[in-house]
Short mmCIF file of N, CA and C in Angstrom, two decimals:
data_model
loop_
_atom_site.label_atom_id
_atom_site.label_comp_id
_atom_site.label_asym_id
_atom_site.label_seq_id
_atom_site.Cartn_x
_atom_site.Cartn_y
_atom_site.Cartn_z
N UNK A 1 0.84 -1.18 0.00
CA UNK A 1 0.00 0.00 0.00
C UNK A 1 0.88 1.25 0.00
N UNK A 2 0.43 2.26 -0.74
CA UNK A 2 1.14 3.53 -0.84
C UNK A 2 0.80 4.38 0.37
N UNK A 3 1.81 4.88 1.08
CA UNK A 3 1.57 5.69 2.27
C UNK A 3 2.36 6.99 2.19
N UNK A 4 2.22 7.72 1.12
CA UNK A 4 2.89 8.99 0.93
C UNK A 4 2.18 10.06 1.73
N UNK A 5 2.94 10.97 2.34
CA UNK A 5 2.35 12.09 3.08
C UNK A 5 1.51 12.93 2.13
N UNK A 6 0.32 13.33 2.55
CA UNK A 6 -0.57 14.08 1.65
C UNK A 6 -0.93 15.44 2.23
N UNK A 7 -1.20 16.36 1.34
CA UNK A 7 -1.74 17.68 1.64
C UNK A 7 -2.42 18.12 0.36
N UNK A 8 -3.18 19.20 0.43
CA UNK A 8 -3.85 19.68 -0.78
C UNK A 8 -2.81 20.02 -1.84
N UNK A 9 -1.73 20.71 -1.44
CA UNK A 9 -0.68 21.06 -2.41
C UNK A 9 -0.07 19.81 -3.02
N UNK A 10 0.15 18.78 -2.20
CA UNK A 10 0.71 17.53 -2.71
C UNK A 10 -0.26 16.87 -3.68
N UNK A 11 -1.54 16.88 -3.34
CA UNK A 11 -2.54 16.27 -4.21
C UNK A 11 -2.59 16.98 -5.56
N UNK A 12 -2.57 18.31 -5.54
CA UNK A 12 -2.58 19.09 -6.78
C UNK A 12 -1.35 18.72 -7.61
N UNK A 13 -0.20 18.72 -6.98
CA UNK A 13 1.05 18.41 -7.69
C UNK A 13 1.03 17.00 -8.27
N UNK A 14 0.59 16.03 -7.49
CA UNK A 14 0.56 14.65 -7.97
C UNK A 14 -0.38 14.49 -9.16
N UNK A 15 -1.59 15.04 -9.06
CA UNK A 15 -2.55 14.90 -10.15
C UNK A 15 -2.03 15.61 -11.40
N UNK A 16 -1.51 16.84 -11.25
CA UNK A 16 -0.97 17.55 -12.41
C UNK A 16 0.19 16.80 -13.03
N UNK A 17 1.11 16.33 -12.20
CA UNK A 17 2.25 15.58 -12.74
C UNK A 17 1.79 14.36 -13.52
N UNK A 18 0.78 13.68 -13.00
CA UNK A 18 0.27 12.49 -13.68
C UNK A 18 -0.40 12.87 -15.00
N UNK A 19 -1.26 13.89 -14.97
CA UNK A 19 -1.94 14.32 -16.20
C UNK A 19 -0.94 14.77 -17.26
N UNK A 20 0.17 15.35 -16.80
CA UNK A 20 1.17 15.87 -17.73
C UNK A 20 2.29 14.88 -18.04
N UNK A 21 2.04 13.60 -17.79
CA UNK A 21 3.02 12.59 -18.24
C UNK A 21 2.97 12.46 -19.76
N UNK A 22 1.99 13.10 -20.37
CA UNK A 22 1.95 13.19 -21.83
C UNK A 22 2.12 14.66 -22.20
N UNK A 23 3.03 14.91 -23.13
CA UNK A 23 3.34 16.28 -23.56
C UNK A 23 3.03 16.37 -25.05
N UNK A 24 1.91 17.00 -25.38
CA UNK A 24 1.47 17.09 -26.77
C UNK A 24 2.40 17.95 -27.61
N UNK A 25 2.93 19.00 -27.00
CA UNK A 25 3.81 19.90 -27.75
C UNK A 25 5.10 19.21 -28.17
N UNK A 26 5.66 18.42 -27.27
CA UNK A 26 6.90 17.70 -27.57
C UNK A 26 6.64 16.33 -28.17
N UNK A 27 5.37 15.94 -28.22
CA UNK A 27 4.98 14.59 -28.69
C UNK A 27 5.74 13.52 -27.92
N UNK A 28 5.68 13.63 -26.60
CA UNK A 28 6.38 12.71 -25.72
C UNK A 28 5.41 12.18 -24.67
N UNK A 29 5.57 10.91 -24.35
CA UNK A 29 4.73 10.27 -23.35
C UNK A 29 5.62 9.45 -22.43
N UNK A 30 5.63 9.81 -21.17
CA UNK A 30 6.45 9.10 -20.17
C UNK A 30 6.10 7.62 -20.16
N UNK A 31 4.84 7.30 -20.42
CA UNK A 31 4.41 5.89 -20.38
C UNK A 31 4.99 5.07 -21.52
N UNK A 32 5.51 5.72 -22.55
CA UNK A 32 6.12 4.99 -23.67
C UNK A 32 7.52 4.50 -23.36
N UNK A 33 8.12 5.02 -22.30
CA UNK A 33 9.49 4.67 -21.94
C UNK A 33 9.50 4.02 -20.55
N UNK A 34 9.68 2.70 -20.47
CA UNK A 34 9.61 2.01 -19.17
C UNK A 34 10.56 2.59 -18.12
N UNK A 35 11.75 3.02 -18.53
CA UNK A 35 12.70 3.60 -17.56
C UNK A 35 12.19 4.93 -17.02
N UNK A 36 11.67 5.78 -17.89
CA UNK A 36 11.12 7.06 -17.44
C UNK A 36 9.91 6.86 -16.54
N UNK A 37 9.06 5.91 -16.90
CA UNK A 37 7.86 5.64 -16.09
C UNK A 37 8.25 5.13 -14.71
N UNK A 38 9.21 4.21 -14.63
CA UNK A 38 9.67 3.73 -13.32
C UNK A 38 10.28 4.87 -12.51
N UNK A 39 11.07 5.72 -13.16
CA UNK A 39 11.69 6.86 -12.46
C UNK A 39 10.62 7.83 -11.96
N UNK A 40 9.61 8.08 -12.78
CA UNK A 40 8.52 8.98 -12.41
C UNK A 40 7.85 8.48 -11.13
N UNK A 41 7.56 7.20 -11.07
CA UNK A 41 6.90 6.61 -9.89
C UNK A 41 7.82 6.64 -8.68
N UNK A 42 9.10 6.32 -8.89
CA UNK A 42 10.06 6.29 -7.79
C UNK A 42 10.27 7.68 -7.20
N UNK A 43 10.35 8.70 -8.04
CA UNK A 43 10.53 10.08 -7.56
C UNK A 43 9.40 10.49 -6.63
N UNK A 44 8.24 9.95 -6.83
CA UNK A 44 7.08 10.30 -6.02
C UNK A 44 6.80 9.28 -4.92
N UNK A 45 7.71 8.32 -4.79
CA UNK A 45 7.62 7.27 -3.76
C UNK A 45 6.28 6.53 -3.83
N UNK A 46 5.88 6.20 -5.06
CA UNK A 46 4.62 5.49 -5.29
C UNK A 46 4.89 4.03 -5.65
N UNK A 47 3.97 3.18 -5.28
CA UNK A 47 4.06 1.77 -5.65
C UNK A 47 3.84 1.67 -7.15
N UNK A 48 4.77 1.06 -7.87
CA UNK A 48 4.64 0.99 -9.34
C UNK A 48 3.39 0.25 -9.80
N UNK A 49 2.90 0.69 -10.94
CA UNK A 49 1.76 0.04 -11.60
C UNK A 49 2.30 -0.69 -12.82
N UNK A 50 1.98 -1.96 -12.92
CA UNK A 50 2.45 -2.75 -14.04
C UNK A 50 1.49 -2.74 -15.22
N UNK A 51 0.24 -2.48 -14.97
CA UNK A 51 -0.78 -2.52 -16.01
C UNK A 51 -0.86 -1.17 -16.72
N UNK A 52 -0.04 -0.99 -17.74
CA UNK A 52 0.02 0.30 -18.44
C UNK A 52 -1.29 0.63 -19.15
N UNK A 53 -2.04 -0.36 -19.55
CA UNK A 53 -3.34 -0.10 -20.19
C UNK A 53 -4.27 0.60 -19.18
N UNK A 54 -4.25 0.13 -17.94
CA UNK A 54 -5.07 0.75 -16.91
C UNK A 54 -4.57 2.15 -16.58
N UNK A 55 -3.25 2.32 -16.51
CA UNK A 55 -2.66 3.63 -16.24
C UNK A 55 -3.08 4.62 -17.32
N UNK A 56 -2.97 4.21 -18.58
CA UNK A 56 -3.36 5.08 -19.70
C UNK A 56 -4.86 5.41 -19.64
N UNK A 57 -5.67 4.42 -19.29
CA UNK A 57 -7.12 4.64 -19.20
C UNK A 57 -7.45 5.62 -18.08
N UNK A 58 -6.78 5.50 -16.95
CA UNK A 58 -7.00 6.42 -15.83
C UNK A 58 -6.57 7.83 -16.24
N UNK A 59 -5.41 7.93 -16.86
CA UNK A 59 -4.94 9.26 -17.29
C UNK A 59 -5.91 9.87 -18.30
N UNK A 60 -6.32 9.12 -19.30
CA UNK A 60 -7.25 9.64 -20.32
C UNK A 60 -8.58 10.04 -19.68
N UNK A 61 -9.08 9.22 -18.75
CA UNK A 61 -10.34 9.53 -18.08
C UNK A 61 -10.25 10.79 -17.24
N UNK A 62 -9.15 10.94 -16.51
CA UNK A 62 -8.97 12.15 -15.70
C UNK A 62 -8.79 13.38 -16.58
N UNK A 63 -8.02 13.24 -17.67
CA UNK A 63 -7.84 14.38 -18.58
C UNK A 63 -9.19 14.79 -19.19
N UNK A 64 -10.01 13.81 -19.56
CA UNK A 64 -11.34 14.11 -20.10
C UNK A 64 -12.19 14.82 -19.04
N UNK A 65 -12.07 14.41 -17.81
CA UNK A 65 -12.87 14.99 -16.72
C UNK A 65 -12.53 16.45 -16.46
N UNK A 66 -11.33 16.89 -16.84
CA UNK A 66 -10.94 18.28 -16.59
C UNK A 66 -10.86 19.10 -17.87
N UNK A 67 -11.45 18.60 -18.95
CA UNK A 67 -11.53 19.40 -20.17
C UNK A 67 -10.72 18.90 -21.34
N UNK A 68 -10.11 17.74 -21.20
CA UNK A 68 -9.36 17.15 -22.31
C UNK A 68 -10.30 16.44 -23.28
N UNK A 69 -9.73 15.78 -24.27
CA UNK A 69 -10.56 15.06 -25.24
C UNK A 69 -11.41 13.99 -24.55
N UNK A 70 -12.61 13.74 -25.07
CA UNK A 70 -13.47 12.71 -24.48
C UNK A 70 -12.76 11.35 -24.42
N UNK A 71 -13.03 10.63 -23.36
CA UNK A 71 -12.45 9.30 -23.18
C UNK A 71 -13.44 8.48 -22.37
N UNK A 72 -13.43 7.17 -22.58
CA UNK A 72 -14.32 6.34 -21.75
C UNK A 72 -13.85 6.36 -20.29
N UNK A 73 -14.76 6.14 -19.37
CA UNK A 73 -14.35 6.09 -17.97
C UNK A 73 -13.35 4.95 -17.75
N UNK A 74 -12.36 5.19 -16.92
CA UNK A 74 -11.38 4.12 -16.66
C UNK A 74 -12.00 3.00 -15.83
N UNK A 75 -11.35 1.84 -15.84
CA UNK A 75 -11.84 0.75 -15.01
C UNK A 75 -11.69 1.12 -13.53
N UNK A 76 -12.48 0.50 -12.68
CA UNK A 76 -12.36 0.79 -11.24
C UNK A 76 -10.96 0.49 -10.73
N UNK A 77 -10.51 1.32 -9.81
CA UNK A 77 -9.19 1.17 -9.21
C UNK A 77 -9.40 1.08 -7.70
N UNK A 78 -8.88 0.04 -7.07
CA UNK A 78 -9.11 -0.11 -5.63
C UNK A 78 -8.38 0.96 -4.80
N UNK A 79 -9.16 1.63 -3.97
CA UNK A 79 -8.64 2.58 -2.98
C UNK A 79 -9.39 2.24 -1.70
N UNK A 80 -8.68 2.16 -0.60
CA UNK A 80 -9.33 1.81 0.66
C UNK A 80 -9.16 2.94 1.67
N UNK A 81 -10.00 2.90 2.67
CA UNK A 81 -9.91 3.87 3.76
C UNK A 81 -9.42 3.11 4.98
N UNK A 82 -8.39 3.65 5.60
CA UNK A 82 -7.92 3.04 6.85
C UNK A 82 -7.75 4.13 7.90
N UNK A 83 -7.82 3.74 9.14
CA UNK A 83 -7.67 4.66 10.25
C UNK A 83 -6.21 4.63 10.67
N UNK A 84 -5.55 5.78 10.62
CA UNK A 84 -4.15 5.87 11.01
C UNK A 84 -3.96 7.15 11.82
N UNK A 85 -3.32 7.01 12.97
CA UNK A 85 -3.09 8.16 13.85
C UNK A 85 -4.38 8.89 14.18
N UNK A 86 -5.45 8.14 14.36
CA UNK A 86 -6.73 8.71 14.77
C UNK A 86 -7.51 9.41 13.67
N UNK A 87 -7.10 9.24 12.42
CA UNK A 87 -7.82 9.90 11.33
C UNK A 87 -7.95 8.95 10.14
N UNK A 88 -9.08 9.02 9.44
CA UNK A 88 -9.22 8.19 8.25
C UNK A 88 -8.35 8.74 7.11
N UNK A 89 -7.83 7.83 6.30
CA UNK A 89 -7.07 8.26 5.12
C UNK A 89 -7.27 7.24 4.01
N UNK A 90 -7.15 7.74 2.78
CA UNK A 90 -7.26 6.89 1.60
C UNK A 90 -5.89 6.30 1.30
N UNK A 91 -5.86 5.00 1.06
CA UNK A 91 -4.61 4.35 0.67
C UNK A 91 -4.87 3.53 -0.58
N UNK A 92 -3.80 3.29 -1.30
CA UNK A 92 -3.96 2.59 -2.57
C UNK A 92 -2.87 1.56 -2.75
N UNK A 93 -3.13 0.66 -3.68
CA UNK A 93 -2.17 -0.40 -3.95
C UNK A 93 -1.08 0.05 -4.92
N UNK A 94 -1.36 1.04 -5.75
CA UNK A 94 -0.35 1.48 -6.72
C UNK A 94 -0.58 2.93 -7.12
N UNK A 95 0.18 3.38 -8.10
CA UNK A 95 0.16 4.78 -8.52
C UNK A 95 -1.22 5.23 -9.01
N UNK A 96 -1.95 4.39 -9.72
CA UNK A 96 -3.26 4.82 -10.22
C UNK A 96 -4.22 5.09 -9.06
N UNK A 97 -4.19 4.25 -8.06
CA UNK A 97 -5.02 4.48 -6.88
C UNK A 97 -4.61 5.72 -6.13
N UNK A 98 -3.30 5.96 -6.03
CA UNK A 98 -2.80 7.15 -5.33
C UNK A 98 -3.26 8.42 -6.05
N UNK A 99 -3.21 8.41 -7.37
CA UNK A 99 -3.64 9.58 -8.14
C UNK A 99 -5.15 9.77 -7.99
N UNK A 100 -5.91 8.69 -8.09
CA UNK A 100 -7.37 8.82 -7.95
C UNK A 100 -7.76 9.23 -6.54
N UNK A 101 -7.02 8.76 -5.53
CA UNK A 101 -7.29 9.18 -4.15
C UNK A 101 -7.02 10.68 -4.01
N UNK A 102 -5.93 11.16 -4.61
CA UNK A 102 -5.62 12.59 -4.58
C UNK A 102 -6.72 13.38 -5.28
N UNK A 103 -7.19 12.90 -6.43
CA UNK A 103 -8.26 13.56 -7.16
C UNK A 103 -9.55 13.58 -6.33
N UNK A 104 -9.84 12.49 -5.65
CA UNK A 104 -11.04 12.42 -4.81
C UNK A 104 -10.96 13.42 -3.66
N UNK A 105 -9.78 13.52 -3.04
CA UNK A 105 -9.63 14.50 -1.95
C UNK A 105 -9.85 15.93 -2.47
N UNK A 106 -9.33 16.22 -3.67
CA UNK A 106 -9.53 17.55 -4.26
C UNK A 106 -11.01 17.79 -4.54
N UNK A 107 -11.71 16.76 -5.01
CA UNK A 107 -13.15 16.90 -5.28
C UNK A 107 -13.91 17.16 -3.99
N UNK A 108 -13.58 16.44 -2.92
CA UNK A 108 -14.26 16.62 -1.63
C UNK A 108 -14.04 18.05 -1.12
N UNK A 109 -12.86 18.61 -1.36
CA UNK A 109 -12.55 19.97 -0.92
C UNK A 109 -13.04 21.04 -1.90
N UNK A 110 -13.78 20.63 -2.93
CA UNK A 110 -14.29 21.53 -3.97
C UNK A 110 -13.16 22.24 -4.73
N UNK A 111 -12.05 21.55 -4.91
CA UNK A 111 -10.91 22.09 -5.66
C UNK A 111 -10.76 21.43 -7.02
N UNK A 112 -11.52 20.38 -7.28
CA UNK A 112 -11.38 19.64 -8.54
C UNK A 112 -11.67 20.52 -9.75
N UNK A 113 -12.62 21.43 -9.64
CA UNK A 113 -12.98 22.32 -10.73
C UNK A 113 -11.86 23.26 -11.14
N UNK A 114 -10.83 23.37 -10.32
CA UNK A 114 -9.67 24.21 -10.65
C UNK A 114 -8.68 23.48 -11.56
N UNK A 115 -8.83 22.17 -11.67
CA UNK A 115 -7.98 21.41 -12.59
C UNK A 115 -8.50 21.65 -14.00
N UNK A 116 -7.62 22.05 -14.89
CA UNK A 116 -8.05 22.37 -16.26
C UNK A 116 -7.01 21.92 -17.26
N UNK A 117 -7.45 21.82 -18.51
CA UNK A 117 -6.56 21.52 -19.63
C UNK A 117 -6.51 22.75 -20.51
N UNK A 118 -5.32 23.18 -20.87
CA UNK A 118 -5.15 24.32 -21.76
C UNK A 118 -5.83 23.99 -23.09
N UNK A 119 -6.69 24.88 -23.59
CA UNK A 119 -7.41 24.59 -24.83
C UNK A 119 -6.58 24.75 -26.11
N UNK A 120 -5.35 25.25 -26.00
CA UNK A 120 -4.51 25.39 -27.19
C UNK A 120 -4.20 23.99 -27.73
N UNK A 121 -4.53 23.77 -29.01
CA UNK A 121 -4.36 22.45 -29.62
C UNK A 121 -2.95 21.91 -29.48
N UNK A 122 -1.96 22.77 -29.63
CA UNK A 122 -0.56 22.30 -29.56
C UNK A 122 -0.12 22.03 -28.13
N UNK A 123 -0.83 22.57 -27.17
CA UNK A 123 -0.38 22.49 -25.77
C UNK A 123 -1.10 21.37 -25.00
N UNK A 124 -2.35 21.62 -24.63
CA UNK A 124 -3.17 20.71 -23.84
C UNK A 124 -2.52 20.32 -22.51
N UNK A 125 -1.75 21.24 -21.95
CA UNK A 125 -1.09 21.03 -20.66
C UNK A 125 -2.12 21.15 -19.55
N UNK A 126 -2.06 20.29 -18.56
CA UNK A 126 -2.94 20.39 -17.40
C UNK A 126 -2.38 21.43 -16.44
N UNK A 127 -3.27 22.23 -15.86
CA UNK A 127 -2.84 23.23 -14.90
C UNK A 127 -3.90 23.39 -13.82
N UNK A 128 -3.52 24.02 -12.72
CA UNK A 128 -4.43 24.26 -11.61
C UNK A 128 -4.75 25.75 -11.59
N UNK A 129 -6.02 26.09 -11.75
CA UNK A 129 -6.46 27.48 -11.80
C UNK A 129 -6.49 28.06 -10.39
N UNK A 130 -5.53 28.92 -10.09
CA UNK A 130 -5.46 29.53 -8.77
C UNK A 130 -6.14 30.90 -8.72
N UNK A 131 -6.80 31.30 -9.81
CA UNK A 131 -7.46 32.61 -9.81
C UNK A 131 -8.64 32.58 -8.83
N UNK A 132 -8.93 33.72 -8.27
CA UNK A 132 -9.98 33.83 -7.26
C UNK A 132 -11.32 33.34 -7.79
N UNK A 133 -11.67 33.74 -9.03
CA UNK A 133 -12.99 33.37 -9.56
C UNK A 133 -12.95 32.15 -10.48
N UNK A 134 -11.83 31.45 -10.49
CA UNK A 134 -11.69 30.20 -11.25
C UNK A 134 -11.94 30.40 -12.75
N UNK A 135 -11.51 31.53 -13.28
CA UNK A 135 -11.81 31.86 -14.68
C UNK A 135 -10.62 31.73 -15.62
N UNK A 136 -9.51 31.28 -15.13
CA UNK A 136 -8.33 31.16 -15.99
C UNK A 136 -8.60 30.15 -17.10
N UNK A 137 -8.17 30.48 -18.31
CA UNK A 137 -8.41 29.62 -19.46
C UNK A 137 -7.13 28.93 -19.92
N UNK A 138 -6.04 29.67 -19.99
CA UNK A 138 -4.80 29.17 -20.59
C UNK A 138 -3.82 28.74 -19.50
N UNK A 139 -2.96 27.79 -19.84
CA UNK A 139 -1.91 27.38 -18.90
C UNK A 139 -0.97 28.56 -18.67
N UNK A 140 -0.75 29.35 -19.73
CA UNK A 140 0.10 30.54 -19.65
C UNK A 140 -0.47 31.59 -20.58
N UNK A 141 -0.84 32.74 -20.02
CA UNK A 141 -1.36 33.81 -20.86
C UNK A 141 -0.27 34.33 -21.77
N UNK A 142 0.97 34.35 -21.30
CA UNK A 142 2.08 34.86 -22.11
C UNK A 142 2.36 34.01 -23.33
N UNK A 143 2.18 32.71 -23.20
CA UNK A 143 2.50 31.81 -24.32
C UNK A 143 1.22 31.41 -25.05
N UNK A 144 0.47 30.51 -24.48
CA UNK A 144 -0.71 29.96 -25.16
C UNK A 144 -1.80 31.00 -25.37
N UNK A 145 -2.12 31.77 -24.34
CA UNK A 145 -3.17 32.77 -24.48
C UNK A 145 -2.82 33.80 -25.53
N UNK A 146 -1.61 34.29 -25.49
CA UNK A 146 -1.17 35.29 -26.47
C UNK A 146 -1.17 34.71 -27.88
N UNK A 147 -0.67 33.50 -28.03
CA UNK A 147 -0.61 32.84 -29.34
C UNK A 147 -2.03 32.64 -29.91
N UNK A 148 -2.96 32.19 -29.07
CA UNK A 148 -4.32 31.95 -29.53
C UNK A 148 -5.05 33.26 -29.85
N UNK A 149 -4.83 34.28 -29.04
CA UNK A 149 -5.46 35.57 -29.32
C UNK A 149 -4.91 36.18 -30.60
N UNK A 150 -3.60 36.06 -30.84
CA UNK A 150 -3.00 36.56 -32.09
C UNK A 150 -3.55 35.79 -33.28
N UNK A 151 -3.69 34.49 -33.15
CA UNK A 151 -4.24 33.67 -34.23
C UNK A 151 -5.68 34.09 -34.55
N UNK A 152 -6.48 34.30 -33.52
CA UNK A 152 -7.88 34.72 -33.72
C UNK A 152 -7.93 36.10 -34.39
N UNK A 153 -7.04 37.02 -33.99
CA UNK A 153 -6.99 38.34 -34.59
C UNK A 153 -6.64 38.24 -36.08
N UNK A 154 -5.65 37.41 -36.42
CA UNK A 154 -5.26 37.23 -37.83
C UNK A 154 -6.42 36.67 -38.64
N UNK A 155 -7.17 35.73 -38.07
CA UNK A 155 -8.33 35.17 -38.77
C UNK A 155 -9.40 36.24 -39.01
N UNK A 156 -9.65 37.05 -38.00
CA UNK A 156 -10.64 38.12 -38.17
C UNK A 156 -10.18 39.14 -39.21
N UNK A 157 -8.88 39.45 -39.18
CA UNK A 157 -8.33 40.42 -40.14
C UNK A 157 -8.44 39.87 -41.57
N UNK A 158 -8.20 38.58 -41.73
CA UNK A 158 -8.31 37.94 -43.04
C UNK A 158 -9.74 38.03 -43.57
N UNK A 159 -10.69 37.78 -42.70
CA UNK A 159 -12.10 37.79 -43.09
C UNK A 159 -12.59 39.19 -43.46
N UNK A 160 -12.04 40.21 -42.79
CA UNK A 160 -12.50 41.58 -43.05
C UNK A 160 -11.81 42.23 -44.24
N UNK A 161 -10.77 41.60 -44.80
CA UNK A 161 -10.09 42.21 -45.95
C UNK A 161 -10.56 41.67 -47.27
#
């Protein structure tokens, strides 16, 4: 069972790191390289998951849930509740359960809606919206937001000429 210390900040970081194991801009996927995937899990002190099909399904399902491309719901992943040090906590058998437990804690705290996917086709990076009114659209206004706004302006200019 995975027993990593948790906090809201840790949960946000873990879920984002997991969602961003695929990089659309670089066309790279950590799950395609067994050494990188093992290192990713080890860096986070998580119990490795051997079933990459399930890992991919969980990642796709979570990305769809926060604004990514539609994906079927992932298969159930066992997460249990145990009492430790006088408080209940979610524990999991592997990395997929740890990520889903972190996502569930964020949902319970009403923070799940802050998880978003950048709508820029080339980017699709997952980010956590820390704005007060939860209205942030782009992972980076300087990069993706500016690029998309410039593209939209060029399209409008083309149509009006």
